[in-house]
Coordinates of C-alpha atoms in Angstrom, one line a residue:
Chain W
X471 CA -38.3 -60.8 -12.2
X472 CA -37.6 -60.2 -8.7
X473 CA -33.9 -59.8 -7.3
X474 CA -31.8 -62.8 -6.4
X475 CA -30.4 -62.8 -2.8
X476 CA -27.4 -64.4 -1.5
X477 CA -27.5 -65.7 2.2
X478 CA -24.7 -67.1 4.0
X479 CA -24.5 -68.8 7.5
X480 CA -22.7 -72.0 8.9
X481 CA -26.1 -72.7 10.7
X482 CA -28.0 -74.9 7.9
X483 CA -31.4 -74.6 9.8
X484 CA -31.1 -70.9 9.9
X485 CA -30.4 -70.7 6.3
X486 CA -33.3 -73.0 5.3
X487 CA -35.7 -70.8 7.2
X488 CA -34.3 -67.7 6.1
X489 CA -34.6 -68.7 2.3
X490 CA -38.3 -69.8 3.1
X491 CA -39.0 -66.5 4.6
X492 CA -37.8 -64.6 2.0
X493 CA -39.2 -66.6 -0.8
X494 CA -42.8 -65.8 0.7
X495 CA -41.3 -62.0 0.0
X496 CA -41.0 -63.6 -4.0
X497 CA -37.2 -63.2 -3.8
X498 CA -35.4 -65.9 -5.4
X499 CA -32.7 -67.0 -3.0
X500 CA -29.1 -68.6 -3.3
X501 CA -27.2 -70.1 0.1
X502 CA -23.7 -70.5 1.1
X503 CA -22.6 -72.2 4.0
X504 CA -19.3 -70.1 4.3
X505 CA -17.6 -67.0 3.5
X506 CA -15.5 -68.8 0.9
X507 CA -18.1 -70.6 -0.6
X508 CA -20.1 -67.4 -0.7
X509 CA -17.5 -65.7 -2.7
X510 CA -17.4 -68.8 -5.3
X511 CA -21.6 -68.5 -5.5
X512 CA -21.2 -64.8 -6.2
X513 CA -18.5 -64.8 -8.7
X514 CA -20.5 -67.1 -10.7
X515 CA -23.7 -65.1 -10.2
X516 CA -22.0 -61.7 -9.9
X517 CA -25.0 -60.2 -12.7
X518 CA -27.9 -62.0 -10.9
X519 CA -27.3 -61.5 -7.0
X520 CA -28.3 -58.1 -6.2
X521 CA -27.8 -58.7 -2.5
X522 CA -25.9 -60.6 0.0
X523 CA -26.7 -61.2 3.8
X524 CA -24.2 -62.9 5.4
X525 CA -23.3 -64.2 9.0
X526 CA -20.4 -62.7 10.7
X527 CA -18.7 -65.5 12.7
X528 CA -18.2 -68.8 10.4
X529 CA -15.8 -71.1 10.5
X530 CA -14.6 -71.2 6.8
X531 CA -14.2 -67.6 5.8
X532 CA -16.2 -65.2 8.1
X533 CA -18.5 -62.2 7.1
X534 CA -15.9 -59.4 7.2
X535 CA -13.5 -61.9 5.0
X536 CA -16.3 -62.3 2.6
X537 CA -16.8 -58.6 2.5
X538 CA -13.0 -57.9 1.9
X539 CA -12.5 -60.3 -0.6
X540 CA -15.5 -59.3 -2.8
X541 CA -14.6 -55.6 -2.4
X542 CA -10.9 -56.5 -3.4
X543 CA -12.5 -58.1 -6.5
X544 CA -14.5 -55.0 -7.5
X545 CA -17.7 -56.6 -6.6
X546 CA -20.2 -53.6 -5.5
X547 CA -23.0 -55.8 -4.2
X548 CA -24.9 -54.4 -1.2
X549 CA -23.7 -57.0 1.9
X550 CA -25.7 -56.7 5.1
X551 CA -24.1 -58.7 8.1
X552 CA -26.0 -60.5 10.5
X553 CA -24.6 -61.4 14.2
X554 CA -25.5 -63.2 17.4
X555 CA -23.3 -61.1 19.0
X556 CA -22.2 -58.0 17.1
X557 CA -18.9 -57.0 18.5
X558 CA -18.2 -54.3 15.9
X559 CA -20.1 -51.1 15.3
X560 CA -22.3 -50.2 12.3
X561 CA -20.0 -47.4 11.7
X562 CA -17.1 -49.8 11.4
X563 CA -18.7 -52.6 9.1
X564 CA -19.8 -49.1 6.7
X565 CA -16.5 -48.5 6.6
X566 CA -15.6 -51.7 5.3
X567 CA -18.1 -51.4 2.7
X568 CA -21.1 -53.2 4.3
X569 CA -24.5 -51.7 4.6
X570 CA -24.9 -52.3 8.2
X571 CA -24.8 -54.9 10.8
X572 CA -28.1 -56.8 12.3
X573 CA -28.3 -58.4 15.5
X574 CA -30.0 -62.0 15.6
X575 CA -32.9 -62.9 16.0
X576 CA -33.6 -60.8 13.1
X577 CA -37.1 -58.9 11.8
X578 CA -37.7 -60.5 8.6
X579 CA -39.4 -57.2 7.4
X580 CA -36.8 -55.1 8.4
X581 CA -34.7 -57.0 6.2
X582 CA -37.0 -56.7 3.3
X583 CA -37.2 -52.9 3.8
X584 CA -33.2 -53.1 3.9
X585 CA -33.1 -54.8 0.5
X586 CA -35.8 -53.0 -1.0
X587 CA -34.4 -49.5 0.0
X588 CA -30.7 -50.8 -2.0
X589 CA -32.3 -51.7 -5.1
Chain U
X1096 CA 13.0 -25.2 58.2
X1097 CA 14.4 -27.8 60.3
X1098 CA 17.5 -29.9 60.1
X1099 CA 15.8 -33.0 59.4
X1100 CA 13.6 -31.7 56.7
X1101 CA 16.8 -30.5 55.1
X1102 CA 18.1 -33.5 55.1
X1103 CA 15.1 -35.8 53.5
X1104 CA 15.1 -32.9 51.0
X1105 CA 18.9 -34.0 50.1
X1106 CA 18.0 -37.4 50.1
X1107 CA 15.0 -37.0 47.5
X1108 CA 17.7 -35.0 45.3
X1109 CA 19.4 -38.3 44.9
X1110 CA 16.4 -40.9 44.4
X1111 CA 13.9 -39.8 42.0
X1112 CA 11.3 -37.4 40.8
X1113 CA 7.7 -37.5 41.1
X1114 CA 7.5 -38.8 37.4
X1115 CA 9.5 -42.2 38.1
X1116 CA 7.2 -45.4 37.9
X1117 CA 6.2 -47.1 40.8
X1118 CA 8.3 -50.2 39.7
X1119 CA 11.4 -48.2 39.1
X1120 CA 10.9 -46.4 42.5
X1121 CA 11.1 -50.2 44.4
X1122 CA 14.1 -50.8 42.2
X1123 CA 15.8 -47.7 43.3
X1124 CA 14.9 -48.1 46.7
X1125 CA 16.5 -51.6 46.5
X1126 CA 19.6 -50.2 45.3
X1127 CA 19.6 -47.6 47.7
X1128 CA 19.4 -49.9 50.6
X1129 CA 22.0 -52.1 49.4
X1130 CA 24.2 -49.2 49.1
X1131 CA 23.6 -48.4 52.3
X1132 CA 24.5 -51.5 53.7
X1133 CA 27.7 -51.6 51.9
X1134 CA 28.7 -48.4 52.9
X1135 CA 28.1 -49.4 56.2
X1136 CA 30.0 -52.7 55.8
X1137 CA 33.1 -50.8 54.6
X1138 CA 32.9 -48.1 57.1
X1139 CA 33.0 -51.1 59.9
X1140 CA 35.8 -52.9 58.2
X1141 CA 37.9 -49.8 57.9
X1142 CA 37.5 -49.2 61.6
X1143 CA 38.2 -52.6 62.5
X1144 CA 41.3 -52.5 60.7
X1145 CA 42.3 -49.5 62.1
X1146 CA 42.4 -51.0 65.4
X1147 CA 43.5 -54.4 64.0
X1148 CA 46.8 -53.4 62.5
X1149 CA 47.5 -50.4 64.6
X1150 CA 51.3 -50.7 65.3
X1151 CA 51.8 -53.1 62.8
X1152 CA 52.7 -52.1 59.0
X1153 CA 50.7 -49.6 57.2
X1154 CA 51.1 -51.3 53.9
X1155 CA 48.9 -54.1 55.6
X1156 CA 45.9 -51.7 55.0
X1157 CA 46.1 -52.4 51.5
X1158 CA 44.0 -55.6 52.0
X1159 CA 41.1 -53.4 52.9
X1160 CA 40.0 -52.8 49.1
X1161 CA 39.6 -56.2 47.8
X1162 CA 38.2 -57.5 51.3
X1163 CA 35.8 -54.7 51.1
X1164 CA 34.8 -55.2 47.6
X1165 CA 34.4 -58.8 48.4
X1166 CA 31.6 -58.1 51.1
X1167 CA 30.1 -56.0 48.6
X1168 CA 29.6 -58.9 46.3
X1169 CA 28.9 -61.3 48.8
X1170 CA 26.1 -59.1 50.4
X1171 CA 24.6 -59.1 46.8
X1172 CA 24.3 -62.8 46.8
X1173 CA 22.9 -62.9 50.4
X1174 CA 19.9 -60.5 49.2
X1175 CA 18.9 -63.2 47.3
X1176 CA 18.3 -65.4 50.3
X1177 CA 17.3 -63.2 53.1
X1178 CA 15.3 -60.0 52.6
X1179 CA 16.8 -56.8 52.9
X1180 CA 16.1 -55.7 56.2
X1181 CA 16.7 -59.1 57.7
X1182 CA 20.2 -59.2 56.3
X1183 CA 20.9 -55.4 57.0
X1184 CA 20.2 -56.3 60.5
X1185 CA 22.3 -59.7 60.6
X1186 CA 25.2 -57.6 59.1
X1187 CA 24.8 -54.9 61.4
X1188 CA 24.7 -57.0 64.4
X1189 CA 27.8 -59.2 63.5
X1190 CA 30.0 -56.1 62.7
X1191 CA 28.8 -54.2 65.6
X1192 CA 29.4 -57.2 68.2
X1193 CA 32.8 -58.0 66.3
X1194 CA 34.3 -54.4 66.6
X1195 CA 33.0 -54.2 70.2
X1196 CA 35.4 -57.1 71.0
X1197 CA 38.2 -56.4 68.9
X1198 CA 38.4 -53.0 70.5
X1199 CA 38.2 -54.5 74.0
X1200 CA 40.6 -57.0 73.2
X1201 CA 43.3 -54.1 71.9
X1202 CA 42.6 -51.6 74.8
X1203 CA 41.6 -53.9 77.8
X1204 CA 39.4 -51.0 78.6
X1205 CA 36.0 -51.4 79.9
X1206 CA 35.0 -47.8 79.3
X1207 CA 35.4 -48.2 75.6
X1208 CA 33.8 -51.6 75.1
X1209 CA 30.5 -50.2 76.9
X1210 CA 30.6 -47.1 74.9
X1211 CA 30.9 -48.8 71.3
X1212 CA 28.3 -51.6 72.5
X1213 CA 25.9 -48.6 72.8
X1214 CA 26.7 -48.3 68.9
X1215 CA 25.8 -51.7 68.7
X1216 CA 22.7 -51.6 70.3
X1217 CA 20.8 -49.2 68.0
X1218 CA 21.7 -51.8 65.6
X1219 CA 18.9 -53.8 67.2
X1220 CA 16.7 -51.1 66.6
X1221 CA 16.9 -51.7 63.2
X1222 CA 15.1 -55.1 63.9
X1223 CA 11.8 -53.5 63.4
X1224 CA 12.9 -50.8 60.9
X1225 CA 10.4 -48.1 62.1
X1226 CA 10.6 -44.3 62.6
X1227 CA 10.6 -45.0 66.2
X1228 CA 13.4 -47.2 66.7
X1229 CA 15.3 -45.3 64.1
X1230 CA 14.9 -41.7 66.5
X1231 CA 16.2 -44.0 69.6
X1232 CA 19.1 -45.2 67.5
X1233 CA 20.1 -41.8 66.4
X1234 CA 19.7 -40.6 70.1
X1235 CA 21.7 -43.3 71.2
X1236 CA 24.7 -42.9 69.0
X1237 CA 24.7 -39.2 69.5
X1238 CA 25.1 -40.1 73.2
X1239 CA 27.9 -42.4 72.5
X1240 CA 29.8 -39.6 70.4
X1241 CA 29.3 -37.1 73.5
X1242 CA 30.6 -39.6 75.7
X1243 CA 33.8 -39.8 73.7
X1244 CA 34.1 -36.1 74.0
X1245 CA 32.9 -35.5 77.5
X1246 CA 33.0 -38.4 79.5
X1247 CA 33.4 -36.8 82.6
X1248 CA 29.8 -35.5 82.2
X1249 CA 28.8 -38.6 83.5
X1250 CA 31.7 -39.3 86.1
X1251 CA 33.7 -41.6 83.8
X1252 CA 37.5 -40.8 83.2
X1253 CA 38.5 -39.3 80.3
X1254 CA 40.5 -41.9 78.2
X1255 CA 43.8 -40.1 76.0
X1256 CA 42.9 -40.8 72.6
X1257 CA 44.8 -39.8 69.5
X1258 CA 43.1 -36.9 67.5
X1259 CA 42.9 -39.8 64.5
X1260 CA 41.0 -42.1 66.9
X1261 CA 38.7 -39.4 67.9
X1262 CA 37.9 -38.7 63.8
X1263 CA 37.1 -42.4 63.5
X1264 CA 34.5 -42.3 66.2
X1265 CA 32.7 -39.6 64.7
X1266 CA 33.1 -40.6 61.1
X1267 CA 31.3 -44.0 62.1
X1268 CA 28.8 -42.3 64.4
X1269 CA 27.8 -39.6 61.5
X1270 CA 27.8 -42.9 59.0
X1271 CA 25.7 -44.8 61.1
X1272 CA 22.9 -42.2 61.3
X1273 CA 23.2 -41.2 57.6
X1274 CA 22.8 -44.7 56.6
X1275 CA 20.1 -45.7 59.4
X1276 CA 17.9 -42.7 57.9
X1277 CA 18.5 -43.4 54.3
X1278 CA 17.9 -47.1 54.9
X1279 CA 14.3 -46.7 56.9
X1280 CA 13.3 -43.9 54.4
X1281 CA 14.1 -46.4 51.3
X1282 CA 12.4 -49.3 53.1
X1283 CA 9.4 -47.1 54.2
X1284 CA 9.1 -45.9 50.4
X1285 CA 10.1 -49.3 48.9
X1286 CA 6.8 -50.8 51.3
X1287 CA 4.6 -48.1 50.2
X1288 CA 5.3 -49.0 46.5
X1289 CA 5.0 -52.1 46.7
X1290 CA 1.8 -52.1 48.0
X1291 CA 0.6 -49.4 45.1
X1292 CA 2.0 -52.3 42.4
X1293 CA 0.2 -54.8 44.4
X1294 CA -2.9 -53.1 44.1
X1295 CA -2.6 -52.3 40.6
X1296 CA -1.6 -55.8 39.6
X1297 CA -4.9 -56.9 41.4
X1298 CA -6.9 -54.1 39.2
X1299 CA -5.1 -55.5 36.0
X1300 CA -6.0 -59.0 37.4
X1301 CA -9.8 -58.1 37.5
X1302 CA -10.0 -56.3 34.1
X1303 CA -8.9 -59.8 32.5
X1304 CA -11.6 -61.6 34.1
X1305 CA -13.8 -58.7 33.1
X1306 CA -12.4 -59.1 29.6
X1307 CA -12.9 -62.9 29.9
X1308 CA -16.4 -62.3 31.4
X1309 CA -17.1 -60.3 28.2
X1310 CA -15.8 -63.1 26.0
X1311 CA -18.0 -65.6 27.6
X1312 CA -21.0 -63.7 27.1
X1313 CA -20.4 -62.7 23.9
X1314 CA -19.9 -66.7 23.1
X1315 CA -23.0 -67.3 25.0
X1316 CA -25.1 -64.9 23.2
X1317 CA -23.5 -66.1 19.9
X1318 CA -24.9 -69.6 20.7
X1319 CA -28.3 -68.8 21.9
X1320 CA -29.3 -66.2 19.2
X1321 CA -28.5 -68.4 16.5
X1322 CA -31.2 -71.1 17.7
X1323 CA -33.7 -68.0 18.4
X1324 CA -33.3 -66.6 15.0
X1325 CA -34.4 -69.9 13.9
X1326 CA -37.4 -70.1 16.4
X1327 CA -38.0 -66.5 15.3
X1328 CA -38.0 -67.3 11.5
X1329 CA -40.3 -70.2 12.1
X1330 CA -42.8 -68.2 14.0
X1331 CA -42.5 -65.4 11.3
X1332 CA -43.1 -68.1 8.6
X1333 CA -46.2 -69.7 10.3
X1334 CA -47.7 -66.3 10.8
X1335 CA -47.2 -65.4 7.2
X1336 CA -48.7 -68.7 5.8
X1337 CA -51.6 -68.5 8.3
X1338 CA -52.5 -64.9 7.4
X1339 CA -52.7 -66.1 3.7
X1340 CA -54.6 -69.1 4.8
X1341 CA -51.7 -71.5 3.2
X1342 CA -50.7 -73.4 6.5
X1343 CA -50.6 -77.3 5.6
X1344 CA -50.2 -80.0 8.3
X1345 CA -46.3 -81.1 7.0
X1346 CA -45.5 -77.4 7.1
X1347 CA -46.8 -76.6 10.6
X1348 CA -45.0 -80.3 11.7
X1349 CA -42.0 -79.2 10.2
X1350 CA -41.5 -75.6 11.6
X1351 CA -42.9 -77.2 15.2
X1352 CA -40.6 -79.8 15.1
X1353 CA -37.3 -77.2 14.3
X1354 CA -38.7 -74.9 17.1
X1355 CA -39.1 -77.6 19.5
X1356 CA -35.3 -78.9 18.6
X1357 CA -34.0 -75.4 19.0
X1358 CA -35.7 -74.6 22.2
X1359 CA -34.0 -77.8 23.5
X1360 CA -30.9 -76.7 22.4
X1361 CA -30.9 -73.4 24.1
X1362 CA -31.7 -75.4 27.1
X1363 CA -28.8 -77.3 26.7
X1364 CA -26.6 -74.2 26.6
X1365 CA -28.2 -72.6 29.8
X1366 CA -27.9 -75.7 31.7
X1367 CA -24.1 -76.1 30.5
X1368 CA -23.8 -72.6 32.5
X1369 CA -26.0 -73.2 35.3
X1370 CA -24.7 -73.1 38.6
X1371 CA -25.2 -76.4 40.6
X1372 CA -27.4 -76.0 43.6
X1373 CA -26.4 -78.2 46.9
X1374 CA -30.5 -78.8 46.9
X1375 CA -30.6 -80.0 43.4
X1376 CA -27.6 -82.2 44.2
X1377 CA -28.6 -83.9 47.2
X1378 CA -32.0 -84.4 45.7
X1379 CA -30.3 -86.3 42.8
X1380 CA -27.4 -87.6 44.7
X1381 CA -27.0 -91.5 44.8
X1382 CA -24.3 -94.5 45.3
X1383 CA -21.9 -94.6 42.3
X1384 CA -19.5 -97.6 41.8
X1385 CA -16.5 -96.2 40.2
X1386 CA -15.3 -99.7 39.6
X1387 CA -18.3 -100.4 37.4
X1388 CA -18.5 -96.9 36.0
X1389 CA -15.5 -95.8 35.0
X1390 CA -14.6 -98.8 32.3
X1391 CA -18.3 -97.7 30.8
X1392 CA -16.5 -94.1 30.9
X1393 CA -13.5 -94.9 29.0
X1394 CA -15.5 -96.9 26.5
X1395 CA -17.6 -94.0 25.9
X1396 CA -14.4 -92.1 25.0
X1397 CA -12.9 -94.8 23.0
X1398 CA -13.5 -92.8 19.8
X1399 CA -12.3 -89.5 21.1
X1400 CA -9.0 -91.2 22.3
X1401 CA -8.3 -93.0 19.0
X1402 CA -8.7 -89.9 16.8
X1403 CA -6.1 -88.2 19.2
X1404 CA -3.9 -91.4 19.1
X1405 CA -4.1 -91.4 22.9
X1406 CA -3.6 -95.0 25.1
X1407 CA -5.6 -94.9 28.0
X1408 CA -4.7 -97.0 30.9
X1409 CA -7.3 -97.8 33.5
X1410 CA -6.6 -99.3 37.1
X1411 CA -9.2 -100.3 39.4
X1412 CA -9.4 -102.3 42.4
X1413 CA -11.2 -105.8 42.2
X1414 CA -14.0 -104.6 44.5
X1415 CA -16.5 -102.3 44.3
X1416 CA -15.3 -98.7 45.3
X1417 CA -18.4 -96.7 46.4
X1418 CA -19.0 -92.6 46.3
X1419 CA -21.8 -90.7 46.6
X1420 CA -23.2 -88.1 44.2
X1421 CA -24.4 -87.5 40.6
X1422 CA -23.0 -89.9 38.1
X1423 CA -23.3 -87.0 35.3
X1424 CA -21.5 -84.5 37.3
X1425 CA -18.6 -86.9 38.2
X1426 CA -18.5 -87.5 34.5
X1427 CA -18.5 -83.7 33.8
X1428 CA -15.3 -83.4 36.0
X1429 CA -13.6 -86.3 34.5
X1430 CA -14.7 -84.7 30.8
X1431 CA -12.7 -81.4 31.8
X1432 CA -9.5 -83.1 32.6
X1433 CA -9.8 -85.3 29.7
X1434 CA -10.4 -82.2 27.4
X1435 CA -7.4 -80.4 28.9
X1436 CA -5.2 -83.3 28.9
X1437 CA -6.2 -84.1 25.1
X1438 CA -5.2 -80.5 24.3
X1439 CA -2.1 -80.5 25.7
X1440 CA -0.6 -84.1 25.0
X1441 CA -2.1 -84.7 21.7
X1442 CA 0.9 -83.7 19.1
X1443 CA 3.5 -86.0 21.6
X1444 CA 5.0 -88.8 20.0
X1445 CA 3.4 -91.4 22.6
X1446 CA 0.6 -89.5 24.3
X1447 CA -1.1 -91.4 27.5
X1448 CA -3.4 -91.0 30.0
X1449 CA -3.8 -93.3 32.9
X1450 CA -6.9 -93.4 35.3
X1451 CA -6.2 -95.4 38.7
X1452 CA -8.3 -95.4 41.9
X1453 CA -7.2 -96.4 45.6
X1454 CA -9.0 -96.2 48.4
X1455 CA -8.2 -95.7 52.0
X1456 CA -10.2 -96.3 54.8
X1457 CA -12.5 -93.4 54.4
X1458 CA -11.3 -91.8 51.1
X1459 CA -11.5 -92.8 47.6
X1460 CA -8.4 -91.1 45.6
X1461 CA -9.0 -91.2 42.0
X1462 CA -5.7 -90.1 40.2
X1463 CA -5.7 -88.5 36.5
X1464 CA -2.3 -88.6 34.8
X1465 CA -1.4 -87.9 31.5
X1466 CA 2.0 -88.0 29.4
X1467 CA 2.5 -84.0 30.1
X1468 CA 5.6 -83.0 32.1
X1469 CA 3.8 -80.7 34.4
X1470 CA 2.5 -77.7 34.8
X1471 CA 4.2 -74.4 35.5
X1472 CA 4.4 -73.2 38.9
X1473 CA 2.6 -69.8 37.8
X1474 CA -0.1 -71.6 35.8
X1475 CA -0.6 -74.3 38.8
X1476 CA -0.9 -71.1 41.7
X1477 CA -4.0 -69.4 39.7
X1478 CA -5.3 -72.3 37.5
X1479 CA -8.6 -73.4 39.6
X1480 CA -9.3 -69.3 39.5
X1481 CA -12.6 -69.1 37.1
X1482 CA -11.6 -67.5 33.9
X1483 CA -8.0 -68.2 34.2
X1484 CA -6.8 -69.7 30.9
X1485 CA -3.7 -70.2 29.0
X1486 CA -5.4 -70.1 25.6
X1487 CA -7.2 -67.2 23.9
X1488 CA -10.4 -66.3 25.8
X1489 CA -12.2 -67.1 22.8
X1490 CA -11.0 -70.4 22.5
X1491 CA -11.3 -71.3 26.3
X1492 CA -12.9 -69.1 28.8
X1493 CA -11.0 -70.5 31.6
X1494 CA -13.9 -72.3 33.4
X1495 CA -12.9 -75.8 33.3
X1496 CA -10.9 -76.2 36.1
X1497 CA -13.2 -73.9 38.3
X1498 CA -16.1 -75.9 37.5
X1499 CA -14.1 -79.1 38.2
X1500 CA -13.0 -78.0 41.7
X1501 CA -16.8 -76.7 42.4
X1502 CA -18.3 -80.3 41.2
X1503 CA -15.7 -82.2 43.5
X1504 CA -16.6 -79.8 46.6
X1505 CA -20.3 -80.5 46.0
X1506 CA -19.0 -84.0 46.5
X1507 CA -17.7 -83.0 50.0
X1508 CA -14.0 -83.9 48.0
X1509 CA -11.6 -82.1 46.3
X1510 CA -9.2 -81.7 43.5
X1511 CA -5.5 -81.4 43.8
X1512 CA -2.7 -80.7 41.2
X1513 CA 0.2 -83.3 42.3
X1514 CA 3.2 -80.8 41.8
X1515 CA 5.8 -83.0 42.6
X1516 CA 4.5 -85.7 40.3
X1517 CA 6.8 -86.6 37.3
X1518 CA 4.0 -86.3 34.9
X1519 CA 1.0 -83.9 35.3
X1520 CA -1.1 -85.6 37.8
X1521 CA -4.4 -84.5 39.5
X1522 CA -5.7 -86.2 42.7
X1523 CA -9.6 -86.2 43.2
X1524 CA -10.6 -87.0 46.4
X1525 CA -14.2 -88.3 47.2
X1526 CA -15.6 -89.6 50.7
X1527 CA -15.7 -93.2 50.8
X1528 CA -19.5 -94.9 51.0
X1529 CA -19.9 -98.6 51.9
X1530 CA -21.6 -100.6 49.1
X1531 CA -25.5 -101.3 49.7
X1532 CA -26.1 -104.4 51.8
X1533 CA -27.5 -107.2 50.0
X1534 CA -30.9 -107.3 52.1
X1535 CA -31.5 -103.7 51.0

């Protein structure tokens, strides 16, 4: 059984293709279109979800809000932030508890590498 | 070490240290100038009173203090209406002349009138407030003082004066020299510090623009990188499926369609930021009948207006109103004004917008008014500048009105904010064109 991955983005087209790509690597993928929705999904599937990929800028709860919400609840699932325009540094997001931040458009193999190294 | 250096050191001692900020220096220089003016006025008043009440009851001099105080306060009010240098000159000229005539009237002696006039002449030097004039002023004043003591040096008859009177002359002459130097020195300092402040204000404005530019490019990158990520994802997917020889037609069609949609999306984003080239404009310009197009424009905005509960009123002439340009660009200019209006008035209890078109012999005037009560002068001065915004930079980059202005220029027209109008009004002016003849 492979890991369940939760991907969060307010761009449905992007969510769809990322899901499809990760499925090609045999990951089981859950999706959410906002930070708050992702928080609910994660709470419900805390045991199964082993990795979160979240967009930074979203209307209803952004990536950083999601990060602080799950860390406050003591959920330690690794979280990778992605952004079209990263205006925070890797060091900053690491301090907040994320694995790192990646710019869009991203390299799917690199993402898979990060997921594997955080098993 | 010469005397002037000692004097300026003394002046510096009373002024400010090297750590004092530029703004504080200007404020203190202003205060010093006001102080000098007042000392001068008081000195002159005393001098005037000395001659006016000479021989009369000494108790009359009790009025000097309230009169001087009145002048001090009066000068503070006057400074609001004149600039300091002009006010100072006016006051000095007025008092100088007044003293000369009073003195002449009391003594009847032409020599003393001429001598005193020598005190008034340097006051004229103050008009230009330069060091050269100040030197002349000091020189002439010193000459006047010498004349008082040794008039026989230039063949004048020595007038019998009481010791008191000579002391007064001396006090006034020294006071003139000191206050003039003090004023000049402060004025010079004030001007140089004002220039420094203006330079730093410009730097600050530039840095605001850079921040705004950064924010615009940030939003731009964010907007473009999302569709790019979708395209990139589909390319990766197709590559993977192709390697596994699993590409089927429906999968391929879906990916191609997604990629094409996102390419269009990027194109739209880039187009919205692209600058308009004049050549492009003239290649696509045509005659536009505002009388026909504006009702269509308002109709296209019906839903948007209804959501914001805004009443739209359109006033058009009965005959065609022709301008030359690109309809989509005129619409874009109107969209910008409409967006700005809706943001400002949507929370009013009865928001409305009125577009009216009138024409003169050679211009078509489109006035765009909303129920807002106008724009503050500070904002109005800068609102056409690129990246000027009253909202948070990530909400609005502050390009709207600047784009609007450029669009109007492209149409050989202009946009003007009507300051005197009761409600917020912009006037768009286009060159008027004749309707195409039926034969064509």
